[in-house]
JSON list of C-alpha atoms in Angstrom, two decimals:
[
{"chain": "A", "resi": 253, "resn": "MET", "atom": "CA", "xyz": [-25.21, 4.87, 44.25]},
{"chain": "A", "resi": 254, "resn": "THR", "atom": "CA", "xyz": [-25.52, 4.56, 48.01]},
{"chain": "A", "resi": 255, "resn": "GLY", "atom": "CA", "xyz": [-23.01, 6.60, 49.94]},
{"chain": "A", "resi": 256, "resn": "SER", "atom": "CA", "xyz": [-21.54, 8.11, 46.77]},
{"chain": "A", "resi": 257, "resn": "ARG", "atom": "CA", "xyz": [-19.85, 11.49, 46.74]},
{"chain": "A", "resi": 258, "resn": "SER", "atom": "CA", "xyz": [-21.13, 13.71, 43.96]},
{"chain": "A", "resi": 259, "resn": "ALA", "atom": "CA", "xyz": [-19.81, 16.89, 42.36]},
{"chain": "A", "resi": 260, "resn": "ILE", "atom": "CA", "xyz": [-21.26, 19.39, 39.91]},
{"chain": "A", "resi": 261, "resn": "ILE", "atom": "CA", "xyz": [-19.10, 21.28, 37.42]},
{"chain": "A", "resi": 262, "resn": "THR", "atom": "CA", "xyz": [-20.53, 24.22, 35.49]},
{"chain": "A", "resi": 263, "resn": "GLY", "atom": "CA", "xyz": [-18.77, 24.83, 32.19]},
{"chain": "A", "resi": 264, "resn": "GLY", "atom": "CA", "xyz": [-17.81, 21.18, 32.39]},
{"chain": "A", "resi": 265, "resn": "PHE", "atom": "CA", "xyz": [-17.67, 20.56, 28.64]},
{"chain": "A", "resi": 266, "resn": "GLY", "atom": "CA", "xyz": [-14.52, 22.64, 28.19]},
{"chain": "A", "resi": 267, "resn": "GLN", "atom": "CA", "xyz": [-10.90, 21.56, 28.55]},
{"chain": "A", "resi": 268, "resn": "ILE", "atom": "CA", "xyz": [-10.46, 22.86, 32.08]},
{"chain": "A", "resi": 269, "resn": "GLY", "atom": "CA", "xyz": [-13.82, 21.49, 33.23]},
{"chain": "A", "resi": 270, "resn": "ASP", "atom": "CA", "xyz": [-13.04, 18.10, 31.72]},
{"chain": "A", "resi": 271, "resn": "ALA", "atom": "CA", "xyz": [-9.59, 18.02, 33.33]},
{"chain": "A", "resi": 272, "resn": "ILE", "atom": "CA", "xyz": [-11.12, 18.88, 36.71]},
{"chain": "A", "resi": 273, "resn": "ALA", "atom": "CA", "xyz": [-13.64, 16.05, 36.36]},
{"chain": "A", "resi": 274, "resn": "THR", "atom": "CA", "xyz": [-10.87, 13.59, 35.55]},
{"chain": "A", "resi": 275, "resn": "GLU", "atom": "CA", "xyz": [-8.68, 14.76, 38.45]},
{"chain": "A", "resi": 276, "resn": "LEU", "atom": "CA", "xyz": [-11.49, 14.64, 41.02]},
{"chain": "A", "resi": 277, "resn": "LEU", "atom": "CA", "xyz": [-12.38, 11.09, 39.99]},
{"chain": "A", "resi": 278, "resn": "GLU", "atom": "CA", "xyz": [-8.82, 9.78, 39.73]},
{"chain": "A", "resi": 279, "resn": "SER", "atom": "CA", "xyz": [-7.89, 11.28, 43.11]},
{"chain": "A", "resi": 280, "resn": "GLY", "atom": "CA", "xyz": [-10.88, 9.53, 44.70]},
{"chain": "A", "resi": 281, "resn": "LEU", "atom": "CA", "xyz": [-12.42, 12.77, 45.97]},
{"chain": "A", "resi": 282, "resn": "VAL", "atom": "CA", "xyz": [-15.74, 11.99, 44.27]},
{"chain": "A", "resi": 283, "resn": "ASP", "atom": "CA", "xyz": [-17.49, 8.99, 42.75]},
{"chain": "A", "resi": 284, "resn": "GLN", "atom": "CA", "xyz": [-19.71, 10.73, 40.21]},
{"chain": "A", "resi": 285, "resn": "ILE", "atom": "CA", "xyz": [-19.90, 14.09, 38.48]},
{"chain": "A", "resi": 286, "resn": "TRP", "atom": "CA", "xyz": [-22.59, 16.10, 36.72]},
{"chain": "A", "resi": 287, "resn": "CYS", "atom": "CA", "xyz": [-21.21, 18.52, 34.10]},
{"chain": "A", "resi": 288, "resn": "LEU", "atom": "CA", "xyz": [-23.49, 21.38, 33.07]},
{"chain": "A", "resi": 289, "resn": "ASP", "atom": "CA", "xyz": [-22.79, 23.49, 29.98]},
{"chain": "A", "resi": 290, "resn": "SER", "atom": "CA", "xyz": [-24.60, 25.22, 27.15]},
{"chain": "A", "resi": 291, "resn": "ARG", "atom": "CA", "xyz": [-22.21, 23.90, 24.51]},
{"chain": "A", "resi": 292, "resn": "VAL", "atom": "CA", "xyz": [-22.27, 20.55, 22.77]},
{"chain": "A", "resi": 293, "resn": "PRO", "atom": "CA", "xyz": [-20.03, 18.11, 24.68]},
{"chain": "A", "resi": 294, "resn": "ASP", "atom": "CA", "xyz": [-16.69, 17.44, 22.98]},
{"chain": "A", "resi": 295, "resn": "VAL", "atom": "CA", "xyz": [-15.05, 15.60, 25.86]},
{"chain": "A", "resi": 296, "resn": "GLY", "atom": "CA", "xyz": [-14.83, 12.05, 27.17]},
{"chain": "A", "resi": 297, "resn": "THR", "atom": "CA", "xyz": [-17.48, 9.44, 27.89]},
{"chain": "A", "resi": 298, "resn": "ASP", "atom": "CA", "xyz": [-16.54, 8.26, 31.37]},
{"chain": "A", "resi": 299, "resn": "PRO", "atom": "CA", "xyz": [-19.65, 6.49, 32.77]},
{"chain": "A", "resi": 300, "resn": "ARG", "atom": "CA", "xyz": [-19.08, 8.25, 36.08]},
{"chain": "A", "resi": 301, "resn": "VAL", "atom": "CA", "xyz": [-19.60, 11.63, 34.38]},
{"chain": "A", "resi": 302, "resn": "ARG", "atom": "CA", "xyz": [-23.01, 12.77, 33.20]},
{"chain": "A", "resi": 303, "resn": "TYR", "atom": "CA", "xyz": [-23.09, 15.60, 30.67]},
{"chain": "A", "resi": 304, "resn": "ILE", "atom": "CA", "xyz": [-26.17, 17.81, 30.63]},
{"chain": "A", "resi": 305, "resn": "GLN", "atom": "CA", "xyz": [-26.47, 20.46, 27.94]},
{"chain": "A", "resi": 306, "resn": "VAL", "atom": "CA", "xyz": [-28.42, 23.37, 29.42]},
{"chain": "A", "resi": 307, "resn": "ASP", "atom": "CA", "xyz": [-28.72, 27.13, 29.19]},
{"chain": "A", "resi": 308, "resn": "LEU", "atom": "CA", "xyz": [-27.49, 28.05, 32.65]},
{"chain": "A", "resi": 309, "resn": "SER", "atom": "CA", "xyz": [-29.23, 31.42, 32.40]},
{"chain": "A", "resi": 310, "resn": "GLY", "atom": "CA", "xyz": [-32.63, 29.88, 31.64]},
{"chain": "A", "resi": 311, "resn": "GLU", "atom": "CA", "xyz": [-34.89, 29.76, 34.69]},
{"chain": "A", "resi": 312, "resn": "GLN", "atom": "CA", "xyz": [-37.15, 26.98, 33.40]},
{"chain": "A", "resi": 313, "resn": "GLU", "atom": "CA", "xyz": [-34.28, 24.92, 31.97]},
{"chain": "A", "resi": 314, "resn": "MET", "atom": "CA", "xyz": [-32.32, 25.13, 35.20]},
{"chain": "A", "resi": 315, "resn": "GLU", "atom": "CA", "xyz": [-35.38, 24.11, 37.22]},
{"chain": "A", "resi": 316, "resn": "GLN", "atom": "CA", "xyz": [-35.78, 21.03, 35.04]},
{"chain": "A", "resi": 317, "resn": "VAL", "atom": "CA", "xyz": [-32.09, 20.19, 35.38]},
{"chain": "A", "resi": 318, "resn": "ARG", "atom": "CA", "xyz": [-32.20, 20.73, 39.14]},
{"chain": "A", "resi": 319, "resn": "ALA", "atom": "CA", "xyz": [-34.67, 17.84, 39.32]},
{"chain": "A", "resi": 320, "resn": "GLN", "atom": "CA", "xyz": [-32.10, 15.58, 37.61]},
{"chain": "A", "resi": 321, "resn": "LEU", "atom": "CA", "xyz": [-29.25, 16.44, 39.97]},
{"chain": "A", "resi": 322, "resn": "PRO", "atom": "CA", "xyz": [-28.41, 14.57, 43.17]},
{"chain": "A", "resi": 323, "resn": "ASP", "atom": "CA", "xyz": [-30.06, 15.75, 46.36]},
{"chain": "A", "resi": 324, "resn": "ARG", "atom": "CA", "xyz": [-26.69, 16.03, 48.10]},
{"chain": "A", "resi": 325, "resn": "ILE", "atom": "CA", "xyz": [-23.38, 17.10, 46.61]},
{"chain": "A", "resi": 326, "resn": "CYS", "atom": "CA", "xyz": [-19.99, 17.54, 48.22]},
{"chain": "A", "resi": 327, "resn": "MET", "atom": "CA", "xyz": [-18.47, 19.88, 45.63]},
{"chain": "A", "resi": 328, "resn": "LEU", "atom": "CA", "xyz": [-19.55, 22.62, 43.25]},
{"chain": "A", "resi": 329, "resn": "ILE", "atom": "CA", "xyz": [-16.96, 23.78, 40.73]},
{"chain": "A", "resi": 330, "resn": "ASN", "atom": "CA", "xyz": [-17.83, 26.86, 38.69]},
{"chain": "A", "resi": 331, "resn": "ALA", "atom": "CA", "xyz": [-15.67, 26.60, 35.58]},
{"chain": "A", "resi": 332, "resn": "VAL", "atom": "CA", "xyz": [-18.16, 28.41, 33.35]},
{"chain": "A", "resi": 333, "resn": "GLY", "atom": "CA", "xyz": [-16.73, 31.59, 31.85]},
{"chain": "A", "resi": 334, "resn": "GLY", "atom": "CA", "xyz": [-14.71, 33.02, 29.01]},
{"chain": "A", "resi": 335, "resn": "GLU", "atom": "CA", "xyz": [-16.14, 35.02, 26.14]},
{"chain": "A", "resi": 336, "resn": "ARG", "atom": "CA", "xyz": [-18.71, 34.21, 23.50]},
{"chain": "A", "resi": 337, "resn": "ARG", "atom": "CA", "xyz": [-17.33, 33.70, 19.99]},
{"chain": "A", "resi": 338, "resn": "PRO", "atom": "CA", "xyz": [-18.50, 35.45, 17.94]},
{"chain": "A", "resi": 339, "resn": "SER", "atom": "CA", "xyz": [-19.50, 38.18, 20.36]},
{"chain": "A", "resi": 340, "resn": "VAL", "atom": "CA", "xyz": [-23.11, 39.33, 20.52]},
{"chain": "A", "resi": 341, "resn": "ALA", "atom": "CA", "xyz": [-22.17, 42.60, 18.79]},
{"chain": "A", "resi": 342, "resn": "ALA", "atom": "CA", "xyz": [-19.25, 43.91, 16.77]},
{"chain": "A", "resi": 343, "resn": "VAL", "atom": "CA", "xyz": [-16.44, 45.37, 18.89]},
{"chain": "A", "resi": 344, "resn": "GLN", "atom": "CA", "xyz": [-14.71, 48.32, 17.24]},
{"chain": "A", "resi": 345, "resn": "ASP", "atom": "CA", "xyz": [-12.74, 49.48, 20.29]},
{"chain": "A", "resi": 346, "resn": "LYS", "atom": "CA", "xyz": [-11.69, 46.80, 22.78]},
{"chain": "A", "resi": 347, "resn": "SER", "atom": "CA", "xyz": [-11.41, 49.41, 25.52]},
{"chain": "A", "resi": 348, "resn": "TRP", "atom": "CA", "xyz": [-15.06, 50.39, 25.02]},
{"chain": "A", "resi": 349, "resn": "PRO", "atom": "CA", "xyz": [-17.07, 47.30, 24.05]},
{"chain": "A", "resi": 350, "resn": "PRO", "atom": "CA", "xyz": [-20.77, 47.79, 23.28]},
{"chain": "A", "resi": 351, "resn": "SER", "atom": "CA", "xyz": [-23.05, 47.50, 26.30]},
{"chain": "A", "resi": 352, "resn": "ALA", "atom": "CA", "xyz": [-24.49, 44.25, 24.95]},
{"chain": "A", "resi": 353, "resn": "VAL", "atom": "CA", "xyz": [-21.01, 42.69, 24.85]},
{"chain": "A", "resi": 354, "resn": "TRP", "atom": "CA", "xyz": [-20.12, 44.03, 28.32]},
{"chain": "A", "resi": 355, "resn": "ASP", "atom": "CA", "xyz": [-23.33, 42.63, 29.80]},
{"chain": "A", "resi": 356, "resn": "ASP", "atom": "CA", "xyz": [-22.91, 39.27, 28.05]},
{"chain": "A", "resi": 357, "resn": "ILE", "atom": "CA", "xyz": [-19.35, 38.81, 29.33]},
{"chain": "A", "resi": 358, "resn": "THR", "atom": "CA", "xyz": [-20.19, 39.83, 32.90]},
{"chain": "A", "resi": 359, "resn": "VAL", "atom": "CA", "xyz": [-23.21, 37.51, 33.02]},
{"chain": "A", "resi": 360, "resn": "LEU", "atom": "CA", "xyz": [-21.18, 34.60, 31.67]},
{"chain": "A", "resi": 361, "resn": "ASN", "atom": "CA", "xyz": [-18.30, 35.02, 34.12]},
{"chain": "A", "resi": 362, "resn": "MET", "atom": "CA", "xyz": [-20.07, 36.30, 37.23]},
{"chain": "A", "resi": 363, "resn": "GLY", "atom": "CA", "xyz": [-23.82, 36.04, 36.77]},
{"chain": "A", "resi": 364, "resn": "LEU", "atom": "CA", "xyz": [-23.98, 32.36, 35.85]},
{"chain": "A", "resi": 365, "resn": "PRO", "atom": "CA", "xyz": [-21.79, 31.12, 38.73]},
{"chain": "A", "resi": 366, "resn": "TYR", "atom": "CA", "xyz": [-23.97, 33.12, 41.11]},
{"chain": "A", "resi": 367, "resn": "ARG", "atom": "CA", "xyz": [-27.25, 31.86, 39.65]},
{"chain": "A", "resi": 368, "resn": "VAL", "atom": "CA", "xyz": [-26.20, 28.21, 39.75]},
{"chain": "A", "resi": 369, "resn": "THR", "atom": "CA", "xyz": [-24.74, 28.48, 43.25]},
{"chain": "A", "resi": 370, "resn": "GLU", "atom": "CA", "xyz": [-27.84, 30.27, 44.53]},
{"chain": "A", "resi": 371, "resn": "ARG", "atom": "CA", "xyz": [-29.99, 27.41, 43.23]},
{"chain": "A", "resi": 372, "resn": "LEU", "atom": "CA", "xyz": [-27.79, 24.61, 44.55]},
{"chain": "A", "resi": 373, "resn": "HIS", "atom": "CA", "xyz": [-26.16, 25.84, 47.75]},
{"chain": "A", "resi": 374, "resn": "ASP", "atom": "CA", "xyz": [-28.79, 24.10, 49.88]},
{"chain": "A", "resi": 375, "resn": "ARG", "atom": "CA", "xyz": [-27.72, 20.77, 48.36]},
{"chain": "A", "resi": 376, "resn": "ILE", "atom": "CA", "xyz": [-24.07, 21.14, 49.32]},
{"chain": "A", "resi": 377, "resn": "GLU", "atom": "CA", "xyz": [-23.25, 18.97, 52.31]},
{"chain": "A", "resi": 378, "resn": "ASP", "atom": "CA", "xyz": [-21.95, 20.59, 55.46]},
{"chain": "A", "resi": 379, "resn": "GLY", "atom": "CA", "xyz": [-18.18, 20.43, 55.15]},
{"chain": "A", "resi": 380, "resn": "GLY", "atom": "CA", "xyz": [-18.41, 20.60, 51.35]},
{"chain": "A", "resi": 381, "resn": "THR", "atom": "CA", "xyz": [-16.52, 22.88, 48.98]},
{"chain": "A", "resi": 382, "resn": "ILE", "atom": "CA", "xyz": [-17.07, 25.44, 46.25]},
{"chain": "A", "resi": 383, "resn": "CYS", "atom": "CA", "xyz": [-14.29, 26.39, 43.86]},
{"chain": "A", "resi": 384, "resn": "ASN", "atom": "CA", "xyz": [-14.62, 29.16, 41.27]},
{"chain": "A", "resi": 385, "resn": "ILE", "atom": "CA", "xyz": [-12.37, 29.38, 38.22]},
{"chain": "A", "resi": 386, "resn": "SER", "atom": "CA", "xyz": [-11.22, 32.97, 37.89]},
{"chain": "A", "resi": 387, "resn": "SER", "atom": "CA", "xyz": [-8.32, 34.39, 35.86]},
{"chain": "A", "resi": 388, "resn": "ILE", "atom": "CA", "xyz": [-5.16, 36.41, 36.37]},
{"chain": "A", "resi": 389, "resn": "ALA", "atom": "CA", "xyz": [-7.14, 39.11, 34.52]},
{"chain": "A", "resi": 390, "resn": "ALA", "atom": "CA", "xyz": [-8.96, 39.74, 37.80]},
{"chain": "A", "resi": 391, "resn": "GLY", "atom": "CA", "xyz": [-5.89, 41.15, 39.48]},
{"chain": "A", "resi": 392, "resn": "MET", "atom": "CA", "xyz": [-4.43, 43.49, 36.87]},
{"chain": "A", "resi": 393, "resn": "PRO", "atom": "CA", "xyz": [-5.40, 45.82, 34.03]},
{"chain": "A", "resi": 394, "resn": "TRP", "atom": "CA", "xyz": [-6.86, 43.77, 31.18]},
{"chain": "A", "resi": 395, "resn": "VAL", "atom": "CA", "xyz": [-7.34, 46.30, 28.44]},
{"chain": "A", "resi": 396, "resn": "VAL", "atom": "CA", "xyz": [-8.04, 43.77, 25.66]},
{"chain": "A", "resi": 397, "resn": "SER", "atom": "CA", "xyz": [-11.24, 42.81, 27.48]},
{"chain": "A", "resi": 398, "resn": "PRO", "atom": "CA", "xyz": [-12.02, 45.04, 30.46]},
{"chain": "A", "resi": 399, "resn": "ALA", "atom": "CA", "xyz": [-15.41, 43.38, 30.96]},
{"chain": "A", "resi": 400, "resn": "TYR", "atom": "CA", "xyz": [-13.73, 39.99, 31.41]},
{"chain": "A", "resi": 401, "resn": "GLY", "atom": "CA", "xyz": [-11.25, 41.26, 33.99]},
{"chain": "A", "resi": 402, "resn": "ALA", "atom": "CA", "xyz": [-13.97, 43.15, 35.85]},
{"chain": "A", "resi": 403, "resn": "ALA", "atom": "CA", "xyz": [-16.28, 40.13, 35.90]},
{"chain": "A", "resi": 404, "resn": "LYS", "atom": "CA", "xyz": [-13.57, 37.83, 37.25]},
{"chain": "A", "resi": 405, "resn": "ALA", "atom": "CA", "xyz": [-12.67, 40.37, 39.93]},
{"chain": "A", "resi": 406, "resn": "ALA", "atom": "CA", "xyz": [-16.35, 40.51, 40.92]},
{"chain": "A", "resi": 407, "resn": "LEU", "atom": "CA", "xyz": [-16.44, 36.70, 41.01]},
{"chain": "A", "resi": 408, "resn": "GLU", "atom": "CA", "xyz": [-13.55, 36.64, 43.47]},
{"chain": "A", "resi": 409, "resn": "HIS", "atom": "CA", "xyz": [-15.06, 39.35, 45.67]},
{"chain": "A", "resi": 410, "resn": "TRP", "atom": "CA", "xyz": [-18.37, 37.51, 45.81]},
{"chain": "A", "resi": 411, "resn": "GLY", "atom": "CA", "xyz": [-16.51, 34.28, 46.59]},
{"chain": "A", "resi": 412, "resn": "LYS", "atom": "CA", "xyz": [-14.95, 35.86, 49.67]},
{"chain": "A", "resi": 413, "resn": "SER", "atom": "CA", "xyz": [-18.33, 37.06, 50.87]},
{"chain": "A", "resi": 414, "resn": "LEU", "atom": "CA", "xyz": [-19.81, 33.62, 50.21]},
{"chain": "A", "resi": 415, "resn": "ALA", "atom": "CA", "xyz": [-16.99, 32.03, 52.21]},
{"chain": "A", "resi": 416, "resn": "VAL", "atom": "CA", "xyz": [-18.13, 34.04, 55.24]},
{"chain": "A", "resi": 417, "resn": "VAL", "atom": "CA", "xyz": [-21.80, 33.23, 54.68]},
{"chain": "A", "resi": 418, "resn": "LEU", "atom": "CA", "xyz": [-21.18, 29.47, 54.42]},
{"chain": "A", "resi": 419, "resn": "ALA", "atom": "CA", "xyz": [-18.44, 29.17, 57.04]},
{"chain": "A", "resi": 420, "resn": "PRO", "atom": "CA", "xyz": [-20.88, 28.13, 59.83]},
{"chain": "A", "resi": 421, "resn": "ARG", "atom": "CA", "xyz": [-21.74, 25.07, 57.72]},
{"chain": "A", "resi": 422, "resn": "GLY", "atom": "CA", "xyz": [-18.08, 24.22, 57.23]},
{"chain": "A", "resi": 423, "resn": "ILE", "atom": "CA", "xyz": [-18.37, 24.89, 53.48]},
{"chain": "A", "resi": 424, "resn": "ARG", "atom": "CA", "xyz": [-15.14, 26.30, 52.08]},
{"chain": "A", "resi": 425, "resn": "VAL", "atom": "CA", "xyz": [-15.14, 28.67, 49.09]},
{"chain": "A", "resi": 426, "resn": "ASN", "atom": "CA", "xyz": [-11.95, 29.27, 47.12]},
{"chain": "A", "resi": 427, "resn": "ALA", "atom": "CA", "xyz": [-10.85, 30.28, 43.64]},
{"chain": "A", "resi": 428, "resn": "VAL", "atom": "CA", "xyz": [-8.14, 29.43, 41.13]},
{"chain": "A", "resi": 429, "resn": "ARG", "atom": "CA", "xyz": [-6.66, 31.91, 38.68]},
{"chain": "A", "resi": 430, "resn": "PRO", "atom": "CA", "xyz": [-5.34, 30.20, 35.53]},
{"chain": "A", "resi": 431, "resn": "GLY", "atom": "CA", "xyz": [-2.67, 32.04, 33.57]},
{"chain": "A", "resi": 432, "resn": "PHE", "atom": "CA", "xyz": [-2.09, 31.16, 29.92]},
{"chain": "A", "resi": 433, "resn": "VAL", "atom": "CA", "xyz": [-3.85, 27.92, 29.00]},
{"chain": "A", "resi": 434, "resn": "TRP", "atom": "CA", "xyz": [-4.20, 26.86, 25.35]},
{"chain": "A", "resi": 435, "resn": "SER", "atom": "CA", "xyz": [-7.93, 26.96, 24.65]},
{"chain": "A", "resi": 436, "resn": "ARG", "atom": "CA", "xyz": [-10.58, 27.30, 21.96]},
{"chain": "A", "resi": 437, "resn": "GLN", "atom": "CA", "xyz": [-10.39, 31.06, 22.27]},
{"chain": "A", "resi": 438, "resn": "TRP", "atom": "CA", "xyz": [-6.63, 31.08, 21.79]},
{"chain": "A", "resi": 439, "resn": "ALA", "atom": "CA", "xyz": [-7.05, 28.74, 18.84]},
{"chain": "A", "resi": 440, "resn": "GLU", "atom": "CA", "xyz": [-9.11, 31.45, 17.17]},
{"chain": "A", "resi": 441, "resn": "VAL", "atom": "CA", "xyz": [-6.14, 33.79, 17.53]},
{"chain": "A", "resi": 442, "resn": "SER", "atom": "CA", "xyz": [-3.01, 31.78, 16.71]},
{"chain": "A", "resi": 443, "resn": "ARG", "atom": "CA", "xyz": [-0.71, 29.23, 18.26]},
{"chain": "A", "resi": 444, "resn": "GLN", "atom": "CA", "xyz": [2.29, 31.38, 17.37]},
{"chain": "A", "resi": 445, "resn": "GLU", "atom": "CA", "xyz": [0.98, 34.37, 19.30]},
{"chain": "A", "resi": 446, "resn": "PHE", "atom": "CA", "xyz": [0.10, 32.14, 22.25]},
{"chain": "A", "resi": 447, "resn": "ASP", "atom": "CA", "xyz": [3.63, 30.69, 22.33]},
{"chain": "A", "resi": 448, "resn": "GLU", "atom": "CA", "xyz": [5.10, 34.20, 22.18]},
{"chain": "A", "resi": 449, "resn": "VAL", "atom": "CA", "xyz": [2.89, 35.37, 25.05]},
{"chain": "A", "resi": 450, "resn": "VAL", "atom": "CA", "xyz": [3.93, 32.41, 27.20]},
{"chain": "A", "resi": 451, "resn": "ARG", "atom": "CA", "xyz": [7.61, 32.92, 26.39]},
{"chain": "A", "resi": 452, "resn": "ASP", "atom": "CA", "xyz": [7.52, 36.66, 27.09]},
{"chain": "A", "resi": 453, "resn": "ARG", "atom": "CA", "xyz": [5.16, 36.84, 30.06]},
{"chain": "A", "resi": 454, "resn": "VAL", "atom": "CA", "xyz": [5.64, 33.65, 32.09]},
{"chain": "A", "resi": 455, "resn": "PRO", "atom": "CA", "xyz": [8.87, 34.12, 34.08]},
{"chain": "A", "resi": 456, "resn": "LEU", "atom": "CA", "xyz": [9.05, 30.79, 35.92]},
{"chain": "A", "resi": 457, "resn": "ALA", "atom": "CA", "xyz": [11.14, 28.26, 34.02]},
{"chain": "A", "resi": 458, "resn": "GLN", "atom": "CA", "xyz": [9.87, 24.70, 33.92]},
{"chain": "A", "resi": 459, "resn": "VAL", "atom": "CA", "xyz": [12.52, 21.99, 34.15]},
{"chain": "A", "resi": 460, "resn": "SER", "atom": "CA", "xyz": [12.11, 18.25, 33.67]},
{"chain": "A", "resi": 461, "resn": "THR", "atom": "CA", "xyz": [15.00, 15.77, 33.98]},
{"chain": "A", "resi": 462, "resn": "GLY", "atom": "CA", "xyz": [17.40, 18.68, 33.69]},
{"chain": "A", "resi": 463, "resn": "GLU", "atom": "CA", "xyz": [15.87, 20.08, 30.50]},
{"chain": "A", "resi": 464, "resn": "ARG", "atom": "CA", "xyz": [13.79, 23.23, 30.10]},
{"chain": "A", "resi": 465, "resn": "VAL", "atom": "CA", "xyz": [10.28, 22.45, 28.88]},
{"chain": "A", "resi": 466, "resn": "SER", "atom": "CA", "xyz": [7.18, 24.43, 27.93]},
{"chain": "A", "resi": 467, "resn": "LYS", "atom": "CA", "xyz": [6.10, 27.09, 30.42]},
{"chain": "A", "resi": 468, "resn": "GLU", "atom": "CA", "xyz": [2.43, 27.14, 29.46]},
{"chain": "A", "resi": 469, "resn": "GLN", "atom": "CA", "xyz": [-0.14, 26.05, 32.01]},
{"chain": "A", "resi": 470, "resn": "THR", "atom": "CA", "xyz": [-2.25, 23.04, 31.08]},
{"chain": "A", "resi": 471, "resn": "PRO", "atom": "CA", "xyz": [-5.83, 22.19, 32.04]},
{"chain": "A", "resi": 472, "resn": "GLY", "atom": "CA", "xyz": [-4.33, 19.41, 34.16]},
{"chain": "A", "resi": 473, "resn": "ASP", "atom": "CA", "xyz": [-2.26, 21.92, 36.13]},
{"chain": "A", "resi": 474, "resn": "ILE", "atom": "CA", "xyz": [-5.41, 23.86, 36.95]},
{"chain": "A", "resi": 475, "resn": "ALA", "atom": "CA", "xyz": [-7.29, 20.69, 37.84]},
{"chain": "A", "resi": 476, "resn": "LYS", "atom": "CA", "xyz": [-4.68, 19.56, 40.36]},
{"chain": "A", "resi": 477, "resn": "VAL", "atom": "CA", "xyz": [-4.93, 22.83, 42.27]},
{"chain": "A", "resi": 478, "resn": "VAL", "atom": "CA", "xyz": [-8.73, 22.64, 42.25]},
{"chain": "A", "resi": 479, "resn": "ALA", "atom": "CA", "xyz": [-8.53, 19.10, 43.62]},
{"chain": "A", "resi": 480, "resn": "PHE", "atom": "CA", "xyz": [-6.16, 20.28, 46.36]},
{"chain": "A", "resi": 481, "resn": "LEU", "atom": "CA", "xyz": [-8.51, 23.09, 47.39]},
{"chain": "A", "resi": 482, "resn": "CYS", "atom": "CA", "xyz": [-11.41, 20.62, 47.50]},
{"chain": "A", "resi": 483, "resn": "SER", "atom": "CA", "xyz": [-9.48, 18.06, 49.55]},
{"chain": "A", "resi": 484, "resn": "SER", "atom": "CA", "xyz": [-8.99, 17.70, 53.30]},
{"chain": "A", "resi": 485, "resn": "ALA", "atom": "CA", "xyz": [-5.39, 18.89, 52.82]},
{"chain": "A", "resi": 486, "resn": "ALA", "atom": "CA", "xyz": [-6.87, 22.40, 52.42]},
{"chain": "A", "resi": 487, "resn": "LYS", "atom": "CA", "xyz": [-9.34, 22.08, 55.29]},
{"chain": "A", "resi": 488, "resn": "HIS", "atom": "CA", "xyz": [-8.36, 25.47, 56.74]},
{"chain": "A", "resi": 489, "resn": "LEU", "atom": "CA", "xyz": [-8.32, 27.33, 53.43]},
{"chain": "A", "resi": 490, "resn": "THR", "atom": "CA", "xyz": [-11.37, 29.40, 52.57]},
{"chain": "A", "resi": 491, "resn": "GLY", "atom": "CA", "xyz": [-11.84, 32.73, 50.84]},
{"chain": "A", "resi": 492, "resn": "GLN", "atom": "CA", "xyz": [-8.50, 32.22, 49.10]},
{"chain": "A", "resi": 493, "resn": "THR", "atom": "CA", "xyz": [-7.39, 32.64, 45.49]},
{"chain": "A", "resi": 494, "resn": "LEU", "atom": "CA", "xyz": [-4.42, 30.74, 44.06]},
{"chain": "A", "resi": 495, "resn": "ASP", "atom": "CA", "xyz": [-2.61, 31.84, 40.91]},
{"chain": "A", "resi": 496, "resn": "VAL", "atom": "CA", "xyz": [-1.56, 29.01, 38.59]},
{"chain": "A", "resi": 497, "resn": "ASP", "atom": "CA", "xyz": [0.30, 31.21, 36.13]},
{"chain": "A", "resi": 498, "resn": "GLY", "atom": "CA", "xyz": [4.03, 30.55, 36.38]},
{"chain": "A", "resi": 499, "resn": "GLY", "atom": "CA", "xyz": [4.49, 33.95, 38.00]},
{"chain": "A", "resi": 500, "resn": "ALA", "atom": "CA", "xyz": [2.94, 35.93, 35.14]},
{"chain": "A", "resi": 501, "resn": "ALA", "atom": "CA", "xyz": [0.98, 38.14, 37.53]},
{"chain": "A", "resi": 502, "resn": "LEU", "atom": "CA", "xyz": [4.18, 38.94, 39.43]},
{"chain": "A", "resi": 503, "resn": "ALA", "atom": "CA", "xyz": [6.21, 40.16, 36.49]},
{"chain": "A", "resi": 504, "resn": "ARG", "atom": "CA", "xyz": [4.05, 42.75, 34.75]},
{"chain": "A", "resi": 505, "resn": "ALA", "atom": "CA", "xyz": [0.58, 43.39, 33.43]},
{"chain": "A", "resi": 506, "resn": "PRO", "atom": "CA", "xyz": [0.19, 40.76, 30.70]},
{"chain": "A", "resi": 507, "resn": "ARG", "atom": "CA", "xyz": [-2.36, 42.73, 28.70]}
]
């Protein structure tokens, strides 16, 4: 597609990645998207979105995929992250996960975004954007999964350093911190507990046509902020992190 604007989304098979793809396309910021993920796609079939199942940690696999990607991209969105279910080893004490679990979580949430970005940064156009999906866990104690919080904090720190490195090329690097978004991982816990967490820990009321509505954040809410950060409206924003959490990080440590 001559003159097309292309984006790459890592972790693009998940709900947040899929919502970001939809928002970027519908807002006209890009014309085509490549989604990279190790999971089996369970999202839409928009012809403008190409889904590539790949082990992002595999050197040979990534080299093969690199050959399939466009030579020039305007956006790289790192939405890969979370925690493997089931974990690579049994966790008896959440405060002290086995080293194998700690390493797996930190690689997934910090190592993979770095590895993909290191391989593709030379394809990002001058004036392009990178946006990393972090978590409110990065900014507060997260005792139910200290490896996750630590990895997201590292992701944000690296993002700030990367913003300085790429600033001479006009490439902006920012991050978004989702709060409580219903996800596969929450589904493995319970909807009731999720609703209780949102009710108790999200202080900002949501009102529509005069009525109070759900306070949970949706993948679409996250996607809209990502699209803003990748648009010309945010042309002077780099090295920044935006919380999309309904004020949860302001009230108290959620975990």
